Structure formats: C-alpha cells, structure tokens
GROMACS .gro file of C-alpha atoms in nm:
model
  283
    1GLY     CA    1  -2.468  -2.974   1.864
    2GLY     CA    2  -2.602  -3.248   1.647
    3CYS     CA    3  -2.448  -3.563   1.555
    4MET     CA    4  -2.067  -3.589   1.514
    5ASN     CA    5  -1.795  -3.809   1.389
    6VAL     CA    6  -1.629  -3.929   1.701
    7LEU     CA    7  -1.310  -4.140   1.727
    8VAL     CA    8  -1.285  -4.363   2.038
    9THR     CA    9  -0.949  -4.504   2.136
   10GLY     CA   10  -0.934  -4.827   2.351
   11SER     CA   11  -1.270  -4.914   2.196
   12SER     CA   12  -1.258  -5.268   2.312
   13GLY     CA   13  -1.159  -5.186   2.666
   14ARG     CA   14  -1.374  -5.195   2.989
   15ILE     CA   15  -1.495  -4.839   2.929
   16GLY     CA   16  -1.448  -4.795   2.566
   17HIS     CA   17  -1.688  -5.081   2.475
   18TYR     CA   18  -1.967  -4.888   2.655
   19VAL     CA   19  -1.858  -4.549   2.508
   20VAL     CA   20  -1.894  -4.674   2.153
   21ARG     CA   21  -2.235  -4.826   2.230
   22GLU     CA   22  -2.357  -4.489   2.403
   23LEU     CA   23  -2.247  -4.269   2.130
   24LYS     CA   24  -2.392  -4.489   1.870
   25ALA     CA   25  -2.723  -4.502   2.043
   26TYR     CA   26  -2.748  -4.122   2.027
   27GLY     CA   27  -2.680  -4.111   1.651
   28HIS     CA   28  -2.306  -4.026   1.643
   29VAL     CA   29  -2.086  -4.184   1.379
   30VAL     CA   30  -1.824  -4.377   1.578
   31THR     CA   31  -1.500  -4.508   1.469
   32GLY     CA   32  -1.331  -4.741   1.733
   33ILE     CA   33  -0.966  -4.813   1.744
   34ASP     CA   34  -0.768  -5.031   1.967
   35VAL     CA   35  -0.443  -5.228   1.975
   36LEU     CA   36  -0.645  -5.535   2.057
   37PRO     CA   37  -0.886  -5.704   1.808
   38SER     CA   38  -1.247  -5.722   1.907
   39GLN     CA   39  -1.595  -5.654   1.781
   40GLU     CA   40  -1.572  -5.286   1.879
   41THR     CA   41  -1.245  -5.229   1.706
   42GLY     CA   42  -1.287  -5.076   1.366
   43LEU     CA   43  -0.914  -5.050   1.319
   44ARG     CA   44  -0.623  -5.191   1.501
   45VAL     CA   45  -0.403  -4.898   1.597
   46ASP     CA   46  -0.101  -4.860   1.817
   47LEU     CA   47  -0.113  -4.525   1.965
   48THR     CA   48   0.270  -4.514   2.011
   49GLU     CA   49   0.311  -4.501   1.637
   50PRO     CA   50   0.227  -4.139   1.531
   51GLY     CA   51   0.159  -4.214   1.174
   52GLU     CA   52  -0.121  -4.472   1.266
   53VAL     CA   53  -0.283  -4.222   1.488
   54TYR     CA   54  -0.289  -3.938   1.222
   55GLN     CA   55  -0.431  -4.179   0.968
   56ALA     CA   56  -0.697  -4.308   1.205
   57LEU     CA   57  -0.810  -3.961   1.289
   58ALA     CA   58  -0.805  -3.853   0.921
   59GLY     CA   59  -0.980  -4.158   0.796
   60ALA     CA   60  -1.253  -4.113   1.058
   61LYS     CA   61  -1.299  -3.740   0.968
   62ALA     CA   62  -1.308  -3.713   1.351
   63GLU     CA   63  -1.466  -3.406   1.501
   64ALA     CA   64  -1.409  -3.509   1.864
   65VAL     CA   65  -1.219  -3.787   2.032
   66VAL     CA   66  -1.272  -3.995   2.341
   67HIS     CA   67  -0.936  -4.121   2.451
   68MET     CA   68  -0.958  -4.430   2.660
   69GLY     CA   69  -0.668  -4.628   2.522
   70ALA     CA   70  -0.389  -4.717   2.762
   71TRP     CA   71  -0.237  -4.996   2.967
   72PRO     CA   72  -0.512  -4.961   3.232
   73ASN     CA   73  -0.301  -5.071   3.541
   74PRO     CA   74   0.045  -5.136   3.645
   75GLY     CA   75   0.162  -5.509   3.615
   76MET     CA   76   0.009  -5.588   3.264
   77VAL     CA   77   0.340  -5.499   3.096
   78PRO     CA   78   0.666  -5.382   3.258
   79ASP     CA   79   0.657  -5.049   3.427
   80THR     CA   80   0.871  -4.881   3.169
   81ARG     CA   81   0.614  -4.963   2.900
   82THR     CA   82   0.316  -4.881   3.116
   83TYR     CA   83   0.450  -4.538   3.184
   84GLY     CA   84   0.633  -4.484   2.847
   85GLU     CA   85   0.360  -4.600   2.618
   86ASN     CA   86   0.072  -4.444   2.799
   87VAL     CA   87   0.254  -4.101   2.793
   88GLN     CA   88   0.362  -4.130   2.432
   89GLY     CA   89   0.018  -4.254   2.299
   90THR     CA   90  -0.161  -3.954   2.473
   91PHE     CA   91   0.103  -3.699   2.334
   92ASN     CA   92   0.067  -3.845   1.992
   93LEU     CA   93  -0.310  -3.830   2.005
   94PHE     CA   94  -0.310  -3.471   2.137
   95GLN     CA   95  -0.048  -3.357   1.882
   96ALA     CA   96  -0.238  -3.512   1.590
   97CYS     CA   97  -0.560  -3.353   1.706
   98ALA     CA   98  -0.381  -3.011   1.728
   99ASP     CA   99  -0.241  -3.051   1.372
  100LEU     CA  100  -0.572  -3.174   1.229
  101GLY     CA  101  -0.784  -2.903   1.391
  102ILE     CA  102  -0.980  -3.147   1.617
  103LYS     CA  103  -1.065  -2.939   1.936
  104ARG     CA  104  -1.279  -3.153   2.176
  105ILE     CA  105  -1.116  -3.445   2.363
  106VAL     CA  106  -1.236  -3.646   2.658
  107SER     CA  107  -0.928  -3.821   2.797
  108ALA     CA  108  -0.919  -4.094   3.052
  109SER     CA  109  -0.726  -3.998   3.367
  110SER     CA  110  -0.774  -4.190   3.691
  111ASN     CA  111  -0.856  -4.143   4.059
  112GLN     CA  112  -0.530  -4.311   4.117
  113VAL     CA  113  -0.369  -3.969   4.070
  114TYR     CA  114  -0.493  -3.891   4.427
  115GLY     CA  115  -0.303  -4.186   4.574
  116PHE     CA  116  -0.564  -4.318   4.819
  117ALA     CA  117  -0.385  -4.663   4.797
  118GLY     CA  118  -0.093  -4.491   4.977
  119ALA     CA  119  -0.250  -4.229   5.212
  120ALA     CA  120  -0.570  -4.095   5.341
  121PRO     CA  121  -0.757  -3.811   5.167
  122VAL     CA  122  -0.637  -3.474   5.298
  123TYR     CA  123  -1.007  -3.364   5.300
  124VAL     CA  124  -1.340  -3.490   5.184
  125PRO     CA  125  -1.538  -3.446   4.976
  126VAL     CA  126  -1.249  -3.480   4.733
  127ASP     CA  127  -1.259  -3.225   4.468
  128GLU     CA  128  -1.037  -3.167   4.163
  129ASP     CA  129  -0.803  -2.951   4.357
  130HIS     CA  130  -0.697  -3.222   4.596
  131PRO     CA  131  -0.319  -3.291   4.586
  132ARG     CA  132  -0.200  -3.545   4.335
  133ARG     CA  133   0.025  -3.829   4.496
  134PRO     CA  134   0.088  -4.108   4.229
  135VAL     CA  135   0.196  -4.417   4.395
  136ASN     CA  136   0.268  -4.641   4.068
  137CYS     CA  137   0.385  -4.602   3.727
  138TYR     CA  138   0.031  -4.610   3.592
  139ALA     CA  139  -0.088  -4.310   3.811
  140LEU     CA  140   0.230  -4.128   3.717
  141SER     CA  141   0.141  -4.179   3.349
  142LYS     CA  142  -0.197  -4.025   3.408
  143VAL     CA  143  -0.052  -3.727   3.595
  144VAL     CA  144   0.171  -3.662   3.296
  145GLY     CA  145  -0.133  -3.707   3.061
  146GLU     CA  146  -0.317  -3.429   3.258
  147GLU     CA  147  -0.017  -3.200   3.225
  148ALA     CA  148   0.005  -3.275   2.845
  149ALA     CA  149  -0.369  -3.185   2.828
  150ASP     CA  150  -0.297  -2.851   2.998
  151TYR     CA  151  -0.012  -2.782   2.753
  152PHE     CA  152  -0.230  -2.843   2.452
  153VAL     CA  153  -0.506  -2.633   2.592
  154SER     CA  154  -0.282  -2.336   2.665
  155ASN     CA  155  -0.071  -2.351   2.340
  156PHE     CA  156  -0.298  -2.507   2.087
  157GLY     CA  157  -0.644  -2.408   2.195
  158LEU     CA  158  -0.778  -2.758   2.237
  159GLU     CA  159  -1.063  -2.835   2.462
  160ILE     CA  160  -0.941  -3.138   2.661
  161LEU     CA  161  -1.137  -3.274   2.967
  162SER     CA  162  -0.934  -3.518   3.174
  163PHE     CA  163  -1.181  -3.765   3.341
  164ARG     CA  164  -1.050  -3.885   3.679
  165PHE     CA  165  -1.260  -4.214   3.661
  166MET     CA  166  -1.308  -4.400   4.001
  167GLY     CA  167  -1.343  -4.773   4.006
  168VAL     CA  168  -1.511  -4.813   3.689
  169ARG     CA  169  -1.648  -5.172   3.621
  170ARG     CA  170  -1.854  -5.360   3.383
  171PRO     CA  171  -2.195  -5.429   3.552
  172SER     CA  172  -2.109  -5.799   3.576
  173GLN     CA  173  -1.804  -5.735   3.773
  174ILE     CA  174  -1.962  -5.513   4.043
  175GLY     CA  175  -2.177  -5.770   4.226
  176PRO     CA  176  -1.878  -5.997   4.312
  177GLU     CA  177  -1.677  -5.704   4.419
  178LEU     CA  178  -1.952  -5.585   4.647
  179GLU     CA  179  -1.948  -5.930   4.817
  180GLN     CA  180  -1.565  -5.910   4.877
  181MET     CA  181  -1.595  -5.561   5.016
  182VAL     CA  182  -1.852  -5.663   5.267
  183LYS     CA  183  -1.622  -5.923   5.394
  184ASN     CA  184  -1.327  -5.685   5.402
  185PRO     CA  185  -1.427  -5.323   5.404
  186HIS     CA  186  -1.068  -5.214   5.408
  187SER     CA  187  -1.027  -5.340   5.056
  188GLY     CA  188  -1.253  -5.059   4.931
  189SER     CA  189  -1.037  -4.778   5.065
  190PRO     CA  190  -0.816  -4.705   4.754
  191ILE     CA  191  -1.131  -4.618   4.566
  192LEU     CA  192  -1.303  -4.463   4.870
  193TRP     CA  193  -1.563  -4.751   4.868
  194THR     CA  194  -1.710  -4.601   4.546
  195ARG     CA  195  -1.782  -4.784   4.227
  196THR     CA  196  -1.864  -4.655   3.880
  197ASP     CA  197  -2.095  -4.849   3.633
  198ALA     CA  198  -1.917  -4.838   3.296
  199ARG     CA  199  -2.255  -4.727   3.147
  200ASP     CA  200  -2.226  -4.404   3.366
  201ALA     CA  201  -1.870  -4.360   3.253
  202ALA     CA  202  -1.998  -4.382   2.890
  203LEU     CA  203  -2.272  -4.129   2.976
  204ALA     CA  204  -2.029  -3.885   3.108
  205CYS     CA  205  -1.814  -3.920   2.789
  206ARG     CA  206  -2.121  -3.863   2.556
  207LEU     CA  207  -2.232  -3.543   2.760
  208ALA     CA  208  -1.888  -3.402   2.768
  209VAL     CA  209  -1.829  -3.465   2.387
  210LYS     CA  210  -2.135  -3.260   2.279
  211ALA     CA  211  -2.157  -3.001   2.557
  212GLU     CA  212  -2.151  -2.649   2.395
  213THR     CA  213  -1.900  -2.470   2.613
  214VAL     CA  214  -1.717  -2.655   2.885
  215ALA     CA  215  -1.398  -2.566   3.073
  216PRO     CA  216  -1.111  -2.780   3.002
  217GLY     CA  217  -0.926  -2.956   3.291
  218PRO     CA  218  -0.978  -3.240   3.534
  219TYR     CA  219  -1.319  -3.373   3.620
  220ASN     CA  220  -1.399  -3.645   3.882
  221ILE     CA  221  -1.639  -3.912   3.737
  222THR     CA  222  -1.775  -4.168   3.971
  223GLY     CA  223  -2.090  -4.318   4.129
  224SER     CA  224  -2.266  -4.101   4.372
  225ARG     CA  225  -2.260  -4.301   4.681
  226VAL     CA  226  -2.043  -4.558   4.869
  227VAL     CA  227  -2.144  -4.920   4.790
  228LEU     CA  228  -2.159  -5.027   5.162
  229ASP     CA  229  -2.455  -4.942   5.377
  230GLU     CA  230  -2.218  -4.767   5.621
  231ASP     CA  231  -2.142  -4.402   5.702
  232PRO     CA  232  -1.861  -4.288   5.477
  233GLU     CA  233  -1.711  -4.080   5.750
  234ASP     CA  234  -1.702  -4.389   5.978
  235LEU     CA  235  -1.538  -4.583   5.701
  236ILE     CA  236  -1.265  -4.330   5.656
  237ARG     CA  237  -1.200  -4.302   6.034
  238SER     CA  238  -1.174  -4.690   6.067
  239ARG     CA  239  -0.941  -4.710   5.780
  240TRP     CA  240  -0.690  -4.440   5.844
  241GLU     CA  241  -0.545  -4.304   6.167
  242THR     CA  242  -0.465  -3.968   6.008
  243PRO     CA  243  -0.756  -3.725   6.071
  244VAL     CA  244  -0.926  -3.616   5.763
  245GLU     CA  245  -1.087  -3.277   5.736
  246VAL     CA  246  -1.454  -3.302   5.661
  247ARG     CA  247  -1.555  -2.989   5.461
  248GLU     CA  248  -1.911  -3.108   5.407
  249PRO     CA  249  -2.081  -3.387   5.583
  250LEU     CA  250  -2.098  -3.723   5.373
  251SER     CA  251  -2.479  -3.781   5.456
  252ASN     CA  252  -2.684  -4.037   5.277
  253PHE     CA  253  -2.392  -4.249   5.201
  254ARG     CA  254  -2.248  -3.982   4.978
  255SER     CA  255  -1.932  -4.071   4.788
  256PRO     CA  256  -1.616  -3.915   4.941
  257LEU     CA  257  -1.527  -3.824   4.573
  258SER     CA  258  -1.730  -3.521   4.459
  259CYS     CA  259  -1.857  -3.501   4.096
  260GLU     CA  260  -2.016  -3.165   4.153
  261LYS     CA  261  -1.780  -3.006   3.895
  262ALA     CA  262  -1.903  -3.240   3.623
  263ARG     CA  263  -2.263  -3.200   3.716
  264GLN     CA  264  -2.240  -2.823   3.683
  265ALA     CA  265  -2.037  -2.837   3.363
  266PHE     CA  266  -2.231  -3.080   3.157
  267GLY     CA  267  -2.496  -3.237   3.368
  268TYR     CA  268  -2.334  -3.560   3.468
  269GLU     CA  269  -2.542  -3.757   3.724
  270ALA     CA  270  -2.472  -4.129   3.771
  271GLN     CA  271  -2.779  -4.331   3.665
  272TYR     CA  272  -2.664  -4.685   3.782
  273VAL     CA  273  -2.580  -4.634   4.151
  274TRP     CA  274  -2.475  -4.964   4.306
  275SER     CA  275  -2.469  -5.058   4.665
  276VAL     CA  276  -2.525  -5.368   4.876
  277SER     CA  277  -2.894  -5.306   4.869
  278GLN     CA  278  -2.929  -5.178   4.510
  279ARG     CA  279  -2.819  -5.372   4.198
  280HIS     CA  280  -2.836  -5.276   3.828
  281PRO     CA  281  -2.751  -5.592   3.624
  282GLU     CA  282  -2.736  -5.539   3.254
  283ASP     CA  283  -3.046  -5.664   3.063
   0.00000   0.00000   0.00000
C-alpha cells in the first residue's frame, strides 16, 4: 500500500520516538499520542480513558495503529497500576479500533513473556511457540495483551501483530550496557545476550504496518546475534544448569531468539546489529 495515517501510542517512549521518525521518513502521516509531554507527542492522551482513545483515533483519521504506550517495566508505578493500566489501555485501544473499523495494529508485547529472568529456555532457537512464563506484573500484562489481541482478531476481524521485543535500547544506551555485560556475562541472560537497536524496532513496525497480507499473532523482534563474541550455546550452558534442547545450532553468534517468522512474514532483518566488535552510534 501507499502512505497511510498512522497513530502511534507511546510516541515519546524509547521505541515510539523512533517509530514516529521512521514512519514520517517514509511519507506516512503520523499522529503521536503519549501520557507524557514531549516533542513527539502530538496529543496528551491517557489510554485508560476510553473517550480520549476514541477521540485521538478519530481525530487522526487513523488507518493503522502502532501501540507502544504502556508502563514499560515493573517498579515505575505500583504493580497494581502496571498490570491494570497496561491491560486496560490495550483493551481500550483494540475496542476503539474495532468500533471505528481500524484493522491493522502493531502492538508491543515483550520477550519477558518467556520468563528468562526466572528460568532457562526450554529450547533454542526460541520461536513464538515457546512456553510463556511471566515472572512479574509487567510480563503478565503483556501475556494478557496478547490474549486480548487474539480475542479481537477472532471476534472482530482485526489484524493485530504482537511484537515480542527483546532488549530494545536507544543507540546511546547500548555501548555502556555492552561494557557491563563483558564484565558480568550472567547479567545478559534474561535477554539471552541479545540487544535490539530502537531503529530496528521502528523498522519492524513500519514493515508490518504496510505489509499487504500478514498473519496476526506473536512475532519475535530482536537483533540477529548475541552482543558478546562468545558462542551462544556456551553462554547458555554456563548460565543454567538445566539442559537446554538445541534444535538448530547457534553458529556465527546467532541470537537464541529467532526472528524467522518476522523475516518470512514482512521481511524484517535487523540493520543495526551490535556486538563488542561492532558499534552503530547515531549520526
């Protein structure tokens, strides 16, 4: 398709900021909404207030939505709010899209649904069928968001892609984190030693928004390799005593999280692949 009116929730956030920029660069008309004021926020909207959500979508004449708005981690607000407001905001948005006839939604889920902070992967590479084992209120809110997406796909004909982002960071954040991980490799295990440049997260959103036909459901989105110059299978073995089934060898530093589904569905390939030996600072 050509250019579209796209509404981006969480437009001033870590990913949303880059999504707005990417969509605009490709000629889309973008309306950014966020609960926090910033340059990227066209409109201050509280997603837990349904009327504000409806008016924002109607005002933007939105044809597609990229939904990044959420409390992005536990501990920013009390757990009851992290869970409750993330779930409520996502439901409000999906319901409003259903009522207004807006079909295509890219919705931020998280690799935290897999629970690698609590337990080893059952198998690698980790695909979207891997069991979900949320270990905090934020991860639980993302599991529920995925369930809500399935409900609106089944009952209202929406096309919702839930992106299980892994370790998305602004380019300026990745370098210092690499240094920390070199000092303490175990610290990288909750995100399987893999980082995603926010510019790649934005690329994935743009590709999915305009892909002609694309299956709804969950999609892993991450960088394509581990950031340490170490064998991923060795990293896994040294971190967890539980044996992990290796379904395909993780050669060439391949990330244990597979993005093959996203590659086949809408051509996602990470462009900014960070490692100890390869940096991609912003201009």
